[in-house]
């Protein structure tokens, strides 16, 4: 059965055997066995990889390798371990660049998402003259809002007037492109920086990184992206998009473990620019002179120039393991499977009483996640889903998020998840 990439209702079926047949022809099906799927009961459906991805089995061996080398070698491990700690982070450049469509010198794994956002706001939010405004969505992930407001205050400006929030229209959940365009155009030469989400965490709405970056650049502002819910989910082309910077965490779709080391992208055109403001640290210094321990900072010609410290090897090890899975599976194949899985889930849920799907229907406007809004009893329905083995999460006000992840979920799980939702909606 050859399915087209963009599915319409005519291509889909309510039949469980239809889902099984999609699994049978799925070339990514072998990847499921590479992960430890959390299961309180035997057939739990893990649809929260958008919140905390499951552990790749190889992560354990990767961490143990570093513990062994540390115990055997001590300080000599910096140069003499199997994967020398001095350059350990460099092995992530290739897989990260392939994952997000960047050049190897544009990506770095370091810190946490919010810490990286702060580091890049220091560089790319440079209010001066009339150009002082910072655009973000209303209802952005709170950490992002806190971070941008704190930067505006730290420059001696008023966050209430300088942070501009764009919101969906009254009665709507997702932001319209034309409203974003109009707001950016209206801000014009007062806009210093826009910080936008690749995929909105609550609604699952995906934004067009390249198009919006162009719109922001057209008024002379910088454009940065929070890709927490987009990395490992969408097939991104960060370099070609022209985005100034991006940050993302790696514990969601990237499966690198709780509090995993996060990532950042800085566009090539900004690399090696010693005039940029930044919070400098020795690990951002040009590696050729790093150990000369000189007094003046010389930025590496690399996104590494924003890193501060020698990285936490034990925490990077699971990221090495998980990115190897993405390299094998390939993000374009994952995205193609994901588009089909989400389309099938939406098709099977359509028409369920009291249920509204907030996530856009067009595949280019969403990733893996569907956000379900229940008119009533949202909390008790969510609990009924968990009870029936559908592991998902709940966000106020009454939203249940389901995220079938193409790396390890199956089409039959999509079918079973939809059956659980429909059944729970009949009975409570
Ligand atoms: C998950 C998430 C975060 C989390 O921030 P941490 O610094 O990793 O704790 C921030 N922003 C967005 C949009 C997220 O989805």
Tab-separated table of N, CA, C and O in Angstrom, residues 293-396:
chain	number	residue	atom	x	y	z
A	293	UNK	N	46.059	30.619	27.825
A	293	UNK	CA	45.552	31.332	28.994
A	293	UNK	C	45.862	32.826	28.909
A	293	UNK	O	46.336	33.432	29.862
A	294	UNK	N	45.597	33.392	27.721
A	294	UNK	CA	45.884	34.823	27.551
A	294	UNK	C	44.789	35.679	28.177
A	294	UNK	O	43.699	35.209	28.463
A	295	UNK	N	45.089	36.963	28.321
A	295	UNK	CA	44.177	37.832	29.060
A	295	UNK	C	42.978	38.301	28.249
A	295	UNK	O	41.954	38.645	28.815
A	296	UNK	N	43.119	38.360	26.915
A	296	UNK	CA	42.020	38.897	26.102
A	296	UNK	C	41.305	37.772	25.355
A	296	UNK	O	41.954	36.919	24.763
A	297	UNK	N	39.970	37.857	25.327
A	297	UNK	CA	39.118	36.844	24.690
A	297	UNK	C	39.170	36.976	23.168
A	297	UNK	O	38.964	38.065	22.626
A	298	UNK	N	39.421	35.868	22.505
A	298	UNK	CA	39.360	35.834	21.032
A	298	UNK	C	38.282	34.814	20.667
A	298	UNK	O	38.451	33.618	20.905
A	299	UNK	N	37.116	35.267	20.126
A	299	UNK	CA	36.016	34.317	19.910
A	299	UNK	C	36.382	33.242	18.891
A	299	UNK	O	37.007	33.538	17.866
A	300	UNK	N	35.998	32.005	19.190
A	300	UNK	CA	36.151	30.928	18.211
A	300	UNK	C	35.305	31.272	16.988
A	300	UNK	O	34.248	31.896	17.115
A	301	UNK	N	35.764	30.876	15.804
A	301	UNK	CA	34.972	31.115	14.592
A	301	UNK	C	33.928	30.008	14.495
A	301	UNK	O	33.935	29.165	13.601
A	302	UNK	N	33.026	30.025	15.457
A	302	UNK	CA	32.115	28.902	15.630
A	302	UNK	C	31.051	29.326	16.660
A	302	UNK	O	31.314	30.209	17.484
A	303	UNK	N	29.897	28.652	16.621
A	303	UNK	CA	28.897	28.923	17.656
A	303	UNK	C	29.441	28.605	19.047
A	303	UNK	O	28.926	29.105	20.057
A	304	UNK	N	30.504	27.810	19.108
A	304	UNK	CA	31.195	27.568	20.390
A	304	UNK	C	31.580	28.878	21.080
A	304	UNK	O	31.811	28.888	22.288
A	305	UNK	N	31.708	29.944	20.314
A	305	UNK	CA	32.148	31.219	20.892
A	305	UNK	C	31.192	31.703	21.989
A	305	UNK	O	31.559	32.557	22.780
A	306	UNK	N	29.969	31.158	22.009
A	306	UNK	CA	29.015	31.537	23.073
A	306	UNK	C	29.080	30.589	24.265
A	306	UNK	O	28.375	30.784	25.235
A	307	UNK	N	29.910	29.544	24.170
A	307	UNK	CA	29.947	28.621	25.303
A	307	UNK	C	30.901	29.168	26.362
A	307	UNK	O	31.778	29.985	26.085
A	308	UNK	N	30.679	28.755	27.588
A	308	UNK	CA	31.404	29.350	28.708
A	308	UNK	C	32.455	28.400	29.270
A	308	UNK	O	33.605	28.778	29.470
A	309	UNK	N	32.007	27.184	29.546
A	309	UNK	CA	32.804	26.293	30.389
A	309	UNK	C	33.074	24.978	29.685
A	309	UNK	O	32.394	24.626	28.717
A	310	UNK	N	34.033	24.237	30.217
A	310	UNK	CA	34.227	22.889	29.671
A	310	UNK	C	32.969	22.075	29.987
A	310	UNK	O	32.397	22.187	31.067
A	311	UNK	N	32.455	21.344	28.993
A	311	UNK	CA	31.096	20.794	29.091
A	311	UNK	C	30.981	19.580	30.016
A	311	UNK	O	31.971	18.896	30.274
A	312	UNK	N	29.770	19.316	30.517
A	312	UNK	CA	29.531	18.166	31.397
A	312	UNK	C	29.492	16.874	30.588
A	312	UNK	O	28.478	16.562	29.951
A	313	UNK	N	30.586	16.148	30.587
A	313	UNK	CA	30.718	14.966	29.725
A	313	UNK	C	29.641	13.918	30.023
A	313	UNK	O	29.042	13.351	29.102
A	314	UNK	N	29.371	13.691	31.323
A	314	UNK	CA	28.387	12.650	31.663
A	314	UNK	C	26.995	13.011	31.139
A	314	UNK	O	26.187	12.127	30.865
A	315	UNK	N	26.722	14.302	31.016
A	315	UNK	CA	25.417	14.727	30.501
A	315	UNK	C	25.393	14.821	28.987
A	315	UNK	O	24.325	14.777	28.388
A	316	UNK	N	26.551	14.979	28.372
A	316	UNK	CA	26.583	15.011	26.907
A	316	UNK	C	26.474	13.605	26.320
A	316	UNK	O	26.007	13.430	25.196
A	317	UNK	N	26.912	12.600	27.102
A	317	UNK	CA	26.962	11.239	26.559
A	317	UNK	C	25.594	10.761	26.039
A	317	UNK	O	25.520	10.222	24.921
A	318	UNK	N	24.479	10.968	26.774
A	318	UNK	CA	23.187	10.516	26.225
A	318	UNK	C	22.784	11.276	24.954
A	318	UNK	O	22.073	10.736	24.110
A	319	UNK	N	23.249	12.523	24.826
A	319	UNK	CA	22.934	13.281	23.611
A	319	UNK	C	23.682	12.694	22.406
A	319	UNK	O	23.134	12.614	21.306
A	320	UNK	N	24.909	12.245	22.637
A	320	UNK	CA	25.647	11.559	21.566
A	320	UNK	C	24.860	10.320	21.134
A	320	UNK	O	24.661	10.055	19.939
A	321	UNK	N	24.353	9.579	22.137
A	321	UNK	CA	23.595	8.355	21.836
A	321	UNK	C	22.313	8.681	21.068
A	321	UNK	O	21.988	8.035	20.066
A	322	UNK	N	21.581	9.697	21.510
A	322	UNK	CA	20.288	9.958	20.882
A	322	UNK	C	20.464	10.545	19.485
A	322	UNK	O	19.710	10.217	18.569
A	323	UNK	N	21.486	11.402	19.301
A	323	UNK	CA	21.663	11.977	17.959
A	323	UNK	C	22.104	10.915	16.958
A	323	UNK	O	21.810	11.031	15.763
A	324	UNK	N	22.767	9.868	17.435
A	324	UNK	CA	23.114	8.762	16.527
A	324	UNK	C	21.831	8.092	16.011
A	324	UNK	O	21.763	7.657	14.852
A	325	UNK	N	20.803	8.035	16.844
A	325	UNK	CA	19.521	7.464	16.389
A	325	UNK	C	18.899	8.345	15.302
A	325	UNK	O	18.374	7.852	14.302
A	326	UNK	N	18.975	9.667	15.502
A	326	UNK	CA	18.423	10.573	14.484
A	326	UNK	C	19.224	10.491	13.186
A	326	UNK	O	18.661	10.564	12.097
A	327	UNK	N	20.531	10.356	13.321
A	327	UNK	CA	21.357	10.245	12.122
A	327	UNK	C	20.985	9.004	11.319
A	327	UNK	O	20.938	9.035	10.096
A	328	UNK	N	20.717	7.907	12.035
A	328	UNK	CA	20.343	6.683	11.339
A	328	UNK	C	18.965	6.797	10.715
A	328	UNK	O	18.747	6.426	9.560
A	329	UNK	N	18.027	7.315	11.483
A	329	UNK	CA	16.641	7.369	10.997
A	329	UNK	C	16.459	8.468	9.947
A	329	UNK	O	15.662	8.318	9.022
A	330	UNK	N	17.165	9.559	10.094
A	330	UNK	CA	17.119	10.741	9.211
A	330	UNK	C	15.839	11.542	9.403
A	330	UNK	O	14.737	11.022	9.278
A	331	UNK	N	16.036	12.824	9.647
A	331	UNK	CA	14.913	13.682	10.020
A	331	UNK	C	13.877	13.798	8.884
A	331	UNK	O	12.674	13.881	9.146
A	332	UNK	N	14.296	13.737	7.628
A	332	UNK	CA	13.289	13.865	6.559
A	332	UNK	C	12.377	12.631	6.525
A	332	UNK	O	11.167	12.752	6.317
A	333	UNK	N	12.964	11.445	6.792
A	333	UNK	CA	12.110	10.244	6.837
A	333	UNK	C	11.207	10.281	8.062
A	333	UNK	O	10.040	9.889	8.017
A	334	UNK	N	11.759	10.746	9.190
A	334	UNK	CA	10.947	10.846	10.406
A	334	UNK	C	9.774	11.799	10.198
A	334	UNK	O	8.643	11.519	10.586
A	335	UNK	N	10.063	12.921	9.571
A	335	UNK	CA	9.012	13.924	9.361
A	335	UNK	C	7.922	13.360	8.435
A	335	UNK	O	6.742	13.564	8.661
A	336	UNK	N	8.342	12.624	7.403
A	336	UNK	CA	7.353	12.052	6.483
A	336	UNK	C	6.446	11.079	7.227
A	336	UNK	O	5.215	11.082	7.054
A	337	UNK	N	7.019	10.262	8.116
A	337	UNK	CA	6.193	9.335	8.902
A	337	UNK	C	5.304	10.112	9.874
A	337	UNK	O	4.133	9.790	10.064
A	338	UNK	N	5.878	11.149	10.483
A	338	UNK	CA	5.140	11.936	11.459
A	338	UNK	C	3.904	12.603	10.840
A	338	UNK	O	2.829	12.622	11.441
A	339	UNK	N	4.070	13.122	9.625
A	339	UNK	CA	2.934	13.774	8.949
A	339	UNK	C	1.784	12.779	8.806
A	339	UNK	O	0.614	13.094	9.047
A	340	UNK	N	2.127	11.540	8.476
A	340	UNK	CA	1.096	10.505	8.301
A	340	UNK	C	0.474	10.102	9.629
A	340	UNK	O	-0.742	9.920	9.732
A	341	UNK	N	1.315	9.962	10.650
A	341	UNK	CA	0.779	9.541	11.951
A	341	UNK	C	-0.202	10.573	12.495
A	341	UNK	O	-1.281	10.239	12.981
A	342	UNK	N	0.191	11.840	12.401
A	342	UNK	CA	-0.655	12.888	12.962
A	342	UNK	C	-1.938	13.025	12.142
A	342	UNK	O	-3.021	13.238	12.694
A	343	UNK	N	-1.800	12.865	10.822
A	343	UNK	CA	-3.001	12.931	9.969
A	343	UNK	C	-3.959	11.793	10.329
A	343	UNK	O	-5.179	11.993	10.404
A	344	UNK	N	-3.417	10.596	10.578
A	344	UNK	CA	-4.283	9.472	10.938
A	344	UNK	C	-4.954	9.732	12.294
A	344	UNK	O	-6.154	9.513	12.455
A	345	UNK	N	-4.184	10.241	13.253
A	345	UNK	CA	-4.760	10.519	14.572
A	345	UNK	C	-5.893	11.535	14.463
A	345	UNK	O	-6.981	11.348	15.028
A	346	UNK	N	-5.656	12.591	13.693
A	346	UNK	CA	-6.695	13.608	13.549
A	346	UNK	C	-7.941	13.026	12.874
A	346	UNK	O	-9.068	13.256	13.306
A	347	UNK	N	-7.714	12.239	11.831
A	347	UNK	CA	-8.823	11.617	11.097
A	347	UNK	C	-9.666	10.747	12.038
A	347	UNK	O	-10.892	10.791	12.033
A	348	UNK	N	-8.984	9.971	12.902
A	348	UNK	CA	-9.698	9.044	13.783
A	348	UNK	C	-10.432	9.777	14.913
A	348	UNK	O	-11.406	9.260	15.461
A	349	UNK	N	-9.950	10.969	15.272
A	349	UNK	CA	-10.577	11.713	16.379
A	349	UNK	C	-11.692	12.631	15.913
A	349	UNK	O	-12.513	13.079	16.714
A	350	UNK	N	-11.696	12.920	14.624
A	350	UNK	CA	-12.660	13.890	14.105
A	350	UNK	C	-14.087	13.439	14.427
A	350	UNK	O	-14.407	12.265	14.319
A	351	UNK	N	-14.895	14.378	14.860
A	351	UNK	CA	-16.289	14.043	15.128
A	351	UNK	C	-16.533	13.535	16.534
A	351	UNK	O	-17.674	13.243	16.905
A	352	UNK	N	-15.477	13.421	17.368
A	352	UNK	CA	-15.693	13.005	18.756
A	352	UNK	C	-16.444	14.120	19.483
A	352	UNK	O	-16.038	15.279	19.410
A	353	UNK	N	-17.551	13.782	20.173
A	353	UNK	CA	-18.348	14.831	20.819
A	353	UNK	C	-17.541	15.618	21.846
A	353	UNK	O	-16.686	15.049	22.528
A	354	UNK	N	-17.799	16.921	21.970
A	354	UNK	CA	-17.183	17.793	22.990
A	354	UNK	C	-15.702	18.020	22.793
A	354	UNK	O	-15.045	18.548	23.681
A	355	UNK	N	-15.156	17.567	21.706
A	355	UNK	CA	-13.699	17.669	21.543
A	355	UNK	C	-13.373	18.612	20.385
A	355	UNK	O	-13.885	18.449	19.286
A	356	UNK	N	-12.506	19.583	20.683
A	356	UNK	CA	-12.036	20.487	19.630
A	356	UNK	C	-10.528	20.288	19.480
A	356	UNK	O	-9.806	20.249	20.483
A	357	UNK	N	-10.061	20.121	18.249
A	357	UNK	CA	-8.610	20.011	18.024
A	357	UNK	C	-8.086	21.409	17.736
A	357	UNK	O	-8.481	22.039	16.753
A	358	UNK	N	-7.217	21.915	18.647
A	358	UNK	CA	-6.715	23.292	18.517
A	358	UNK	C	-5.609	23.407	17.479
A	358	UNK	O	-5.374	24.471	16.921
A	359	UNK	N	-4.916	22.321	17.251
A	359	UNK	CA	-3.763	22.326	16.352
A	359	UNK	C	-4.234	22.499	14.905
A	359	UNK	O	-5.241	21.899	14.524
A	360	UNK	N	-3.534	23.312	14.113
A	360	UNK	CA	-3.939	23.462	12.707
A	360	UNK	C	-3.982	22.114	11.976
A	360	UNK	O	-3.267	21.176	12.337
A	361	UNK	N	-4.803	22.055	10.946
A	361	UNK	CA	-4.965	20.819	10.180
A	361	UNK	C	-3.869	20.653	9.116
A	361	UNK	O	-3.435	19.538	8.847
A	362	UNK	N	-3.417	21.748	8.532
A	362	UNK	CA	-2.418	21.653	7.453
A	362	UNK	C	-1.110	21.103	8.013
A	362	UNK	O	-0.641	21.553	9.066
A	363	UNK	N	-0.524	20.137	7.327
A	363	UNK	CA	0.681	19.495	7.882
A	363	UNK	C	1.842	20.476	8.002
A	363	UNK	O	2.670	20.354	8.898
A	364	UNK	N	1.911	21.500	7.117
A	364	UNK	CA	3.031	22.456	7.237
A	364	UNK	C	2.861	23.367	8.454
A	364	UNK	O	3.801	24.046	8.845
A	365	UNK	N	1.675	23.370	9.046
A	365	UNK	CA	1.422	24.261	10.191
A	365	UNK	C	1.384	23.499	11.511
A	365	UNK	O	0.882	24.016	12.521
A	366	UNK	N	1.909	22.283	11.517
A	366	UNK	CA	1.987	21.544	12.773
A	366	UNK	C	3.099	20.505	12.699
A	366	UNK	O	3.588	20.168	11.614
A	367	UNK	N	3.476	20.010	13.899
A	367	UNK	CA	4.434	18.919	13.956
A	367	UNK	C	3.711	17.652	14.364
A	367	UNK	O	2.633	17.337	13.841
A	368	UNK	N	4.298	16.925	15.325
A	368	UNK	CA	3.732	15.639	15.727
A	368	UNK	C	2.512	15.796	16.637
A	368	UNK	O	1.669	14.910	16.719
A	369	UNK	N	2.454	16.928	17.326
A	369	UNK	CA	1.492	17.044	18.435
A	369	UNK	C	0.101	17.493	18.004
A	369	UNK	O	-0.051	18.387	17.175
A	370	UNK	N	-0.933	16.875	18.597
A	370	UNK	CA	-2.292	17.406	18.517
A	370	UNK	C	-2.711	17.835	19.911
A	370	UNK	O	-2.535	17.089	20.878
A	371	UNK	N	-3.271	19.032	20.010
A	371	UNK	CA	-3.764	19.550	21.286
A	371	UNK	C	-5.283	19.476	21.270
A	371	UNK	O	-5.936	20.057	20.401
A	372	UNK	N	-5.825	18.737	22.242
A	372	UNK	CA	-7.272	18.517	22.291
A	372	UNK	C	-7.868	19.373	23.397
A	372	UNK	O	-7.386	19.348	24.531
A	373	UNK	N	-8.894	20.125	23.042
A	373	UNK	CA	-9.579	20.938	24.051
A	373	UNK	C	-10.938	20.309	24.313
A	373	UNK	O	-11.697	20.035	23.377
A	374	UNK	N	-11.227	20.063	25.592
A	374	UNK	CA	-12.508	19.461	25.945
A	374	UNK	C	-13.436	20.509	26.522
A	374	UNK	O	-13.039	21.298	27.380
A	375	UNK	N	-14.657	20.526	26.044
A	375	UNK	CA	-15.623	21.522	26.510
A	375	UNK	C	-15.943	21.305	27.978
A	375	UNK	O	-16.199	22.242	28.716
A	376	UNK	N	-15.935	20.058	28.426
A	376	UNK	CA	-16.195	19.808	29.846
A	376	UNK	C	-15.423	18.571	30.320
A	376	UNK	O	-14.971	17.767	29.509
A	377	UNK	N	-15.272	18.478	31.644
A	377	UNK	CA	-14.612	17.318	32.277
A	377	UNK	C	-13.220	17.009	31.718
A	377	UNK	O	-12.837	15.838	31.632
A	378	UNK	N	-12.496	18.057	31.346
A	378	UNK	CA	-11.190	17.804	30.707
A	378	UNK	C	-10.280	16.997	31.631
A	378	UNK	O	-9.636	16.033	31.213
A	379	UNK	N	-10.231	17.397	32.883
A	379	UNK	CA	-9.306	16.761	33.821
A	379	UNK	C	-9.668	15.277	34.030
A	379	UNK	O	-8.803	14.409	34.015
A	380	UNK	N	-10.954	15.007	34.201
A	380	UNK	CA	-11.319	13.609	34.460
A	380	UNK	C	-11.141	12.763	33.192
A	380	UNK	O	-10.804	11.581	33.258
A	381	UNK	N	-11.327	13.383	32.041
A	381	UNK	CA	-11.064	12.631	30.807
A	381	UNK	C	-9.594	12.310	30.667
A	381	UNK	O	-9.215	11.191	30.316
A	382	UNK	N	-8.768	13.310	30.961
A	382	UNK	CA	-7.321	13.091	30.917
A	382	UNK	C	-6.954	11.925	31.838
A	382	UNK	O	-6.180	11.033	31.464
A	383	UNK	N	-7.541	11.914	33.034
A	383	UNK	CA	-7.222	10.816	33.963
A	383	UNK	C	-7.720	9.470	33.429
A	383	UNK	O	-7.054	8.444	33.599
A	384	UNK	N	-8.847	9.506	32.743
A	384	UNK	CA	-9.346	8.261	32.143
A	384	UNK	C	-8.402	7.771	31.035
A	384	UNK	O	-8.195	6.563	30.871
A	385	UNK	N	-7.812	8.707	30.285
A	385	UNK	CA	-6.850	8.298	29.238
A	385	UNK	C	-5.666	7.575	29.886
A	385	UNK	O	-5.240	6.512	29.429
A	386	UNK	N	-5.139	8.197	30.968
A	386	UNK	CA	-3.981	7.588	31.648
A	386	UNK	C	-4.343	6.195	32.152
A	386	UNK	O	-3.575	5.239	31.995
A	387	UNK	N	-5.516	6.112	32.740
A	387	UNK	CA	-5.991	4.849	33.302
A	387	UNK	C	-6.067	3.771	32.208
A	387	UNK	O	-5.756	2.599	32.443
A	388	UNK	N	-6.451	4.197	31.012
A	388	UNK	CA	-6.588	3.234	29.908
A	388	UNK	C	-5.249	2.968	29.206
A	388	UNK	O	-5.195	2.229	28.231
A	389	UNK	N	-4.162	3.596	29.704
A	389	UNK	CA	-2.843	3.288	29.139
A	389	UNK	C	-2.359	4.273	28.088
A	389	UNK	O	-1.355	4.020	27.429
A	390	UNK	N	-3.083	5.384	27.916
A	390	UNK	CA	-2.623	6.416	26.981
A	390	UNK	C	-1.862	7.476	27.773
A	390	UNK	O	-2.463	8.280	28.489
A	391	UNK	N	-0.535	7.446	27.687
A	391	UNK	CA	0.290	8.368	28.464
A	391	UNK	C	0.405	9.677	27.679
A	391	UNK	O	0.977	9.712	26.584
A	392	UNK	N	-0.212	10.742	28.231
A	392	UNK	CA	-0.250	12.034	27.554
A	392	UNK	C	-0.143	13.097	28.634
A	392	UNK	O	0.088	12.760	29.785
A	393	UNK	N	-0.246	14.376	28.297
A	393	UNK	CA	-0.206	15.354	29.383
A	393	UNK	C	-1.308	16.389	29.274
A	393	UNK	O	-2.024	16.467	28.278
A	394	UNK	N	-1.429	17.157	30.346
A	394	UNK	CA	-2.537	18.080	30.516
A	394	UNK	C	-1.985	19.484	30.711
A	394	UNK	O	-1.028	19.671	31.476
A	395	UNK	N	-2.534	20.451	30.013
A	395	UNK	CA	-2.148	21.853	30.204
A	395	UNK	C	-3.426	22.672	30.376
A	395	UNK	O	-4.405	22.457	29.651
A	396	UNK	N	-3.383	23.600	31.318
A	396	UNK	CA	-4.536	24.494	31.476
A	396	UNK	C	-4.728	25.281	30.183
A	396	UNK	O	-3.751	25.564	29.492
